[in-house]
mmCIF file of C-alpha atoms and ligand atoms in Angstrom:
data_model
loop_
_atom_site.group_PDB
_atom_site.id
_atom_site.type_symbol
_atom_site.label_atom_id
_atom_site.label_comp_id
_atom_site.label_asym_id
_atom_site.label_seq_id
_atom_site.Cartn_x
_atom_site.Cartn_y
_atom_site.Cartn_z
ATOM 1 C CA MET A 69 0.111 0.130 -0.024
ATOM 2 C CA ASN A 70 1.163 3.442 -0.886
ATOM 3 C CA GLN A 71 2.468 5.045 2.708
ATOM 4 C CA LEU A 72 0.387 8.285 2.522
ATOM 5 C CA GLN A 73 -2.785 6.041 2.002
ATOM 6 C CA MET A 74 -2.049 4.033 5.255
ATOM 7 C CA ASN A 75 -5.603 4.969 6.970
ATOM 8 C CA HIS A 76 -7.650 5.796 3.970
ATOM 9 C CA SER A 77 -9.917 3.651 2.181
ATOM 10 C CA LEU A 78 -10.351 4.246 -1.593
ATOM 11 C CA HIS A 79 -13.376 2.919 -3.295
ATOM 12 C CA ILE A 80 -14.290 3.503 -6.893
ATOM 13 C CA VAL A 81 -17.998 3.441 -7.497
ATOM 14 C CA GLY A 82 -18.379 2.068 -10.988
ATOM 15 C CA VAL A 83 -18.657 -0.906 -13.119
ATOM 16 C CA GLN A 84 -15.412 -2.561 -14.155
ATOM 17 C CA PHE A 85 -16.425 -2.669 -18.121
ATOM 18 C CA SER A 86 -16.957 1.091 -18.050
ATOM 19 C CA ALA A 87 -13.994 2.895 -19.961
ATOM 20 C CA PHE A 88 -14.012 5.951 -17.572
ATOM 21 C CA THR A 89 -14.007 3.575 -14.594
ATOM 22 C CA ARG A 90 -10.910 1.621 -15.926
ATOM 23 C CA VAL A 91 -9.278 4.929 -16.402
ATOM 24 C CA VAL A 92 -9.433 5.448 -12.739
ATOM 25 C CA GLN A 93 -8.736 1.872 -11.800
ATOM 26 C CA PHE A 94 -5.518 2.067 -14.085
ATOM 27 C CA CYS A 95 -4.562 5.262 -12.185
ATOM 28 C CA CYS A 96 -4.767 3.520 -8.922
ATOM 29 C CA GLU A 97 -2.834 0.580 -10.168
ATOM 30 C CA GLU A 98 0.017 2.605 -11.420
ATOM 31 C CA ILE A 99 0.240 4.642 -8.322
ATOM 32 C CA GLY A 100 -0.012 1.450 -6.363
ATOM 33 C CA LEU A 101 -2.990 2.195 -4.335
ATOM 34 C CA ASN A 102 -5.032 -0.108 -2.416
ATOM 35 C CA TYR A 103 -8.746 0.366 -3.698
ATOM 36 C CA THR A 104 -11.963 -1.555 -3.972
ATOM 37 C CA LEU A 105 -14.276 -1.074 -7.112
ATOM 38 C CA GLY A 106 -18.031 -1.731 -7.627
ATOM 39 C CA PRO A 107 -21.348 -0.403 -8.077
ATOM 40 C CA VAL A 108 -22.536 -1.431 -4.443
ATOM 41 C CA VAL A 109 -21.446 0.422 -1.362
ATOM 42 C CA ASN A 110 -22.886 -0.420 2.017
ATOM 43 C CA GLY A 111 -25.532 -2.333 0.546
ATOM 44 C CA GLN A 112 -26.772 0.481 -1.806
ATOM 45 C CA GLU A 113 -26.565 -0.361 -5.504
ATOM 46 C CA TYR A 114 -25.481 2.534 -7.772
ATOM 47 C CA ARG A 115 -26.622 1.288 -11.134
ATOM 48 C CA MET A 116 -25.067 2.845 -14.059
ATOM 49 C CA GLY A 117 -27.153 5.727 -15.516
ATOM 50 C CA SER A 118 -29.666 5.404 -12.448
ATOM 51 C CA GLN A 119 -31.051 8.142 -10.227
ATOM 52 C CA ALA A 120 -29.418 6.312 -7.408
ATOM 53 C CA ILE A 121 -26.105 7.929 -8.298
ATOM 54 C CA LYS A 122 -27.563 11.419 -7.890
ATOM 55 C CA PRO A 123 -26.433 11.799 -4.278
ATOM 56 C CA LEU A 124 -23.011 11.056 -5.236
ATOM 57 C CA ASN A 125 -22.792 12.716 -8.616
ATOM 58 C CA PRO A 126 -25.742 15.344 -9.746
ATOM 59 C CA PHE A 127 -24.731 14.425 -13.272
ATOM 60 C CA MET A 128 -25.281 10.742 -12.706
ATOM 61 C CA LYS A 129 -22.155 9.509 -14.398
ATOM 62 C CA MET A 130 -19.503 6.843 -13.196
ATOM 63 C CA PRO A 131 -16.910 6.691 -11.838
ATOM 64 C CA VAL A 132 -17.120 8.369 -8.486
ATOM 65 C CA LEU A 133 -14.300 8.277 -5.893
ATOM 66 C CA LEU A 134 -14.945 7.576 -2.322
ATOM 67 C CA ASP A 135 -11.817 8.689 -0.488
ATOM 68 C CA ASP A 136 -12.520 7.757 3.278
ATOM 69 C CA GLY A 137 -16.064 9.105 2.685
ATOM 70 C CA ARG A 138 -15.192 11.992 0.774
ATOM 71 C CA VAL A 139 -16.851 12.150 -2.741
ATOM 72 C CA LEU A 140 -15.176 13.131 -5.896
ATOM 73 C CA TYR A 141 -16.524 12.778 -9.454
ATOM 74 C CA GLU A 142 -15.266 13.545 -13.011
ATOM 75 C CA THR A 143 -12.557 11.216 -14.213
ATOM 76 C CA GLN A 144 -9.748 13.731 -14.773
ATOM 77 C CA SER A 145 -10.325 15.528 -11.495
ATOM 78 C CA ILE A 146 -10.192 12.014 -9.764
ATOM 79 C CA CYS A 147 -7.037 10.949 -11.536
ATOM 80 C CA ARG A 148 -5.364 14.490 -10.710
ATOM 81 C CA TYR A 149 -6.415 14.204 -7.320
ATOM 82 C CA LEU A 150 -5.070 10.647 -6.738
ATOM 83 C CA ASP A 151 -1.730 11.507 -8.363
ATOM 84 C CA ASN A 152 -1.318 14.831 -6.476
ATOM 85 C CA THR A 153 -2.266 13.502 -3.211
ATOM 86 C CA TYR A 154 -0.604 10.098 -3.356
ATOM 87 C CA ASN A 155 2.061 10.076 -5.983
ATOM 88 C CA GLN A 156 3.891 13.562 -5.732
ATOM 89 C CA ALA A 157 2.171 14.133 -9.294
ATOM 90 C CA ARG A 158 4.539 11.924 -10.947
ATOM 91 C CA LEU A 159 2.041 11.175 -13.647
ATOM 92 C CA GLN A 160 1.920 14.711 -14.700
ATOM 93 C CA THR A 161 5.538 15.619 -15.039
ATOM 94 C CA PRO A 162 7.273 18.750 -13.393
ATOM 95 C CA ASP A 163 7.441 20.866 -16.354
ATOM 96 C CA PRO A 164 4.771 23.242 -16.842
ATOM 97 C CA TRP A 165 4.679 23.148 -20.593
ATOM 98 C CA GLN A 166 4.573 19.288 -20.549
ATOM 99 C CA LYS A 167 2.068 19.360 -17.905
ATOM 100 C CA ALA A 168 -0.214 21.562 -20.064
ATOM 101 C CA GLN A 169 0.237 18.983 -22.699
ATOM 102 C CA VAL A 170 -0.979 16.316 -20.487
ATOM 103 C CA ASP A 171 -3.955 18.125 -19.572
ATOM 104 C CA GLN A 172 -4.481 19.065 -23.294
ATOM 105 C CA TRP A 173 -4.663 15.374 -24.174
ATOM 106 C CA CYS A 174 -6.811 14.425 -21.167
ATOM 107 C CA ALA A 175 -9.207 16.842 -22.091
ATOM 108 C CA ALA A 176 -9.306 16.010 -25.798
ATOM 109 C CA ILE A 177 -9.626 12.237 -25.002
ATOM 110 C CA THR A 178 -12.393 12.668 -22.682
ATOM 111 C CA ALA A 179 -14.275 14.812 -25.076
ATOM 112 C CA TYR A 180 -13.453 13.366 -28.536
ATOM 113 C CA VAL A 181 -11.929 9.957 -28.265
ATOM 114 C CA ASP A 182 -14.791 8.844 -25.852
ATOM 115 C CA LYS A 183 -17.430 10.146 -28.100
ATOM 116 C CA VAL A 184 -16.135 9.041 -31.478
ATOM 117 C CA ILE A 185 -14.568 5.311 -30.365
ATOM 118 C CA VAL A 186 -16.912 4.554 -27.251
ATOM 119 C CA ARG A 187 -20.229 6.289 -27.681
ATOM 120 C CA ASP A 188 -20.599 6.567 -31.323
ATOM 121 C CA TYR A 189 -18.992 3.306 -32.635
ATOM 122 C CA LEU A 190 -18.330 0.443 -29.931
ATOM 123 C CA LEU A 191 -21.551 1.168 -27.836
ATOM 124 C CA GLU A 192 -23.578 0.103 -30.856
ATOM 125 C CA PHE A 193 -22.060 -3.410 -30.891
ATOM 126 C CA LEU A 194 -22.428 -3.607 -26.947
ATOM 127 C CA PHE A 195 -25.707 -2.265 -26.637
ATOM 128 C CA PRO A 196 -27.458 -2.634 -30.206
ATOM 129 C CA LYS A 197 -30.271 -0.387 -30.869
ATOM 130 C CA GLY A 198 -31.712 -1.824 -33.957
ATOM 131 C CA GLU A 199 -34.692 -3.976 -34.604
ATOM 132 C CA ASN A 200 -34.569 -7.123 -32.088
ATOM 133 C CA ASN A 201 -31.446 -5.692 -30.736
ATOM 134 C CA SER A 202 -29.637 -6.119 -33.823
ATOM 135 C CA VAL A 203 -26.353 -3.815 -34.683
ATOM 136 C CA ARG A 204 -27.425 -0.909 -36.815
ATOM 137 C CA MET A 205 -24.768 -1.290 -39.532
ATOM 138 C CA ASP A 206 -25.907 2.228 -40.897
ATOM 139 C CA VAL A 207 -24.775 3.744 -37.743
ATOM 140 C CA VAL A 208 -21.567 1.720 -37.531
ATOM 141 C CA THR A 209 -20.689 2.864 -41.101
ATOM 142 C CA ALA A 210 -21.460 6.419 -40.476
ATOM 143 C CA SER A 211 -19.315 6.372 -37.410
ATOM 144 C CA ILE A 212 -16.147 4.889 -39.066
ATOM 145 C CA PRO A 213 -14.568 7.926 -40.797
ATOM 146 C CA ALA A 214 -14.345 9.757 -37.410
ATOM 147 C CA VAL A 215 -12.768 6.796 -35.738
ATOM 148 C CA LEU A 216 -10.224 6.697 -38.741
ATOM 149 C CA ASN A 217 -9.535 10.107 -38.521
ATOM 150 C CA LEU A 218 -9.027 9.915 -34.749
ATOM 151 C CA VAL A 219 -6.489 6.982 -35.203
ATOM 152 C CA ASP A 220 -4.728 9.122 -37.753
ATOM 153 C CA VAL A 221 -4.637 12.042 -35.179
ATOM 154 C CA LEU A 222 -3.241 9.793 -32.355
ATOM 155 C CA GLU A 223 -0.716 8.167 -34.844
ATOM 156 C CA ARG A 224 0.747 11.597 -35.654
ATOM 157 C CA GLN A 225 0.871 12.526 -32.134
ATOM 158 C CA LEU A 226 2.680 9.362 -31.153
ATOM 159 C CA GLY A 227 5.201 9.486 -34.128
ATOM 160 C CA GLU A 228 8.232 7.874 -32.896
ATOM 161 C CA ARG A 229 7.393 8.463 -29.352
ATOM 162 C CA GLU A 230 7.139 5.946 -26.778
ATOM 163 C CA PHE A 231 4.221 7.691 -24.867
ATOM 164 C CA LEU A 232 1.542 10.202 -25.904
ATOM 165 C CA VAL A 233 3.134 13.299 -24.256
ATOM 166 C CA GLY A 234 6.982 13.661 -23.888
ATOM 167 C CA ASP A 235 9.093 10.827 -22.866
ATOM 168 C CA GLN A 236 7.168 9.491 -20.059
ATOM 169 C CA PHE A 237 4.116 7.620 -19.073
ATOM 170 C CA THR A 238 1.495 10.038 -17.925
ATOM 171 C CA LEU A 239 -2.216 10.446 -17.258
ATOM 172 C CA ALA A 240 -2.603 11.111 -20.812
ATOM 173 C CA ASP A 241 -1.644 7.514 -21.616
ATOM 174 C CA ILE A 242 -3.997 6.146 -18.798
ATOM 175 C CA MET A 243 -6.853 8.173 -20.073
ATOM 176 C CA LEU A 244 -6.594 6.873 -23.513
ATOM 177 C CA ALA A 245 -5.886 3.170 -22.663
ATOM 178 C CA PRO A 246 -9.481 1.795 -21.904
ATOM 179 C CA ALA A 247 -11.085 3.223 -25.181
ATOM 180 C CA LEU A 248 -7.963 2.325 -27.184
ATOM 181 C CA THR A 249 -7.693 -1.284 -26.002
ATOM 182 C CA TYR A 250 -11.588 -1.723 -26.527
ATOM 183 C CA LEU A 251 -11.164 -0.358 -30.284
ATOM 184 C CA ILE A 252 -8.248 -2.841 -30.692
ATOM 185 C CA GLY A 253 -10.080 -5.707 -29.191
ATOM 186 C CA GLY A 254 -13.298 -4.828 -30.759
ATOM 187 C CA PRO A 255 -15.009 -5.538 -34.264
ATOM 188 C CA ASN A 256 -13.166 -4.496 -37.341
ATOM 189 C CA ASN A 257 -10.373 -3.818 -35.284
ATOM 190 C CA ALA A 258 -7.636 -4.866 -38.148
ATOM 191 C CA ASP A 259 -9.214 -2.466 -40.567
ATOM 192 C CA LEU A 260 -9.367 0.435 -38.306
ATOM 193 C CA VAL A 261 -5.901 0.027 -36.468
ATOM 194 C CA LYS A 262 -3.617 -1.736 -38.875
ATOM 195 C CA ASN A 263 -1.446 -4.542 -37.819
ATOM 196 C CA GLY A 264 2.270 -3.230 -37.012
ATOM 197 C CA SER A 265 1.052 0.242 -36.908
ATOM 198 C CA VAL A 266 2.359 2.887 -34.453
ATOM 199 C CA LEU A 267 -0.821 3.091 -32.455
ATOM 200 C CA ARG A 268 -1.243 -0.872 -32.359
ATOM 201 C CA ASN A 269 2.421 -1.139 -31.175
ATOM 202 C CA TYR A 270 1.691 1.717 -28.606
ATOM 203 C CA ALA A 271 -1.257 -0.192 -27.271
ATOM 204 C CA ALA A 272 0.596 -3.300 -26.992
ATOM 205 C CA ARG A 273 3.311 -1.523 -24.790
ATOM 206 C CA ILE A 274 0.611 -0.076 -22.677
ATOM 207 C CA LEU A 275 -1.144 -3.653 -22.212
ATOM 208 C CA ALA A 276 2.358 -5.033 -21.291
ATOM 209 C CA ARG A 277 2.550 -3.038 -18.121
ATOM 210 C CA PRO A 278 2.325 -5.113 -15.129
ATOM 211 C CA THR A 279 -0.249 -2.580 -13.812
ATOM 212 C CA ALA A 280 -2.514 -3.526 -16.868
ATOM 213 C CA LYS A 281 -3.463 -6.868 -15.781
ATOM 214 C CA ASN A 282 -6.218 -6.188 -13.398
ATOM 215 C CA VAL A 283 -7.759 -3.629 -15.613
ATOM 216 C CA PHE A 284 -7.866 -4.879 -19.140
ATOM 217 C CA ILE A 285 -9.814 -7.971 -18.701
ATOM 218 C CA PRO A 286 -12.702 -9.398 -20.494
ATOM 219 C CA ILE A 287 -16.011 -7.431 -20.149
ATOM 220 C CA VAL A 288 -18.244 -8.966 -17.333
ATOM 221 C CA ARG A 289 -21.802 -7.367 -17.242
HETATM 222 N N1 GSH B 202 -17.502 13.385 -17.779
HETATM 223 C C1 GSH B 202 -17.519 12.054 -16.931
HETATM 224 C C2 GSH B 202 -18.141 11.005 -17.950
HETATM 225 C C3 GSH B 202 -18.288 9.670 -17.328
HETATM 226 C C4 GSH B 202 -19.327 8.779 -18.229
HETATM 227 O O1 GSH B 202 -19.779 9.117 -19.126
HETATM 228 N N2 GSH B 202 -19.587 7.606 -17.746
HETATM 229 C C5 GSH B 202 -20.461 6.713 -18.208
HETATM 230 C C6 GSH B 202 -19.778 5.247 -18.080
HETATM 231 S S1 GSH B 202 -18.238 5.053 -18.959
HETATM 232 C C7 GSH B 202 -21.755 6.684 -17.622
HETATM 233 O O2 GSH B 202 -21.908 6.862 -16.264
HETATM 234 N N3 GSH B 202 -22.958 6.586 -18.300
HETATM 235 C C8 GSH B 202 -24.106 6.434 -17.806
HETATM 236 C C9 GSH B 202 -25.105 7.527 -18.465
HETATM 237 O O3 GSH B 202 -24.606 8.275 -19.062
HETATM 238 O O4 GSH B 202 -26.227 7.299 -18.248
HETATM 239 C C10 GSH B 202 -16.304 11.546 -16.617
HETATM 240 O O5 GSH B 202 -15.219 11.859 -17.145
HETATM 241 O O6 GSH B 202 -16.027 11.027 -15.420
#
């Protein structure tokens, strides 16, 4: 257990397959924190998207962090809090410009990567909304150009780099990992992220981290 965390209990209210919940979990794993994760706290179930979450998060989104009973929501804020409090901000780099780049990528990933890859593309396969719960292929087809554009943006940013920002693993890599690994493990993945490509090799490096093994597991619903 991380020394500073000795007397604190950390719980991530969320479901493990949720991409944003995985971000916070991956952050805890990278910092070496002791945490629990799940939608049930003291017998109360906080189902995804339900009104039950309102007392914890008025916007009814997961994840929510409970740190010794204190409540914090929004994935980026949770990760920064954990890194600042328990990790001497090592996942954000000491250099102000590099840190701004980390912040920029965290914001862009939250806004655009999540929308394009998770909401508009992958969720159609996970929760199909067509007739008799079939996948709406017209929706999938319409979403693919934006996915390909995003893959291109990420590949350009990575270039020859090992990590998304600068030369160290940061919160930006943590933020991207769940959506990216879902994309690479998902349908049409060989067409969307080519074998041997910069992005696929980067994802493989992230998945090879020892801290990834409890996070990037098959989906249990
Ligand atoms: N801005 C929020 C977004 C979190 C979010 O969209 N969570 C999803 C699960 S990955 C959720 O709670 N969805 C339920 C719903 O929208 O009803 C954050 O960054 O934490």
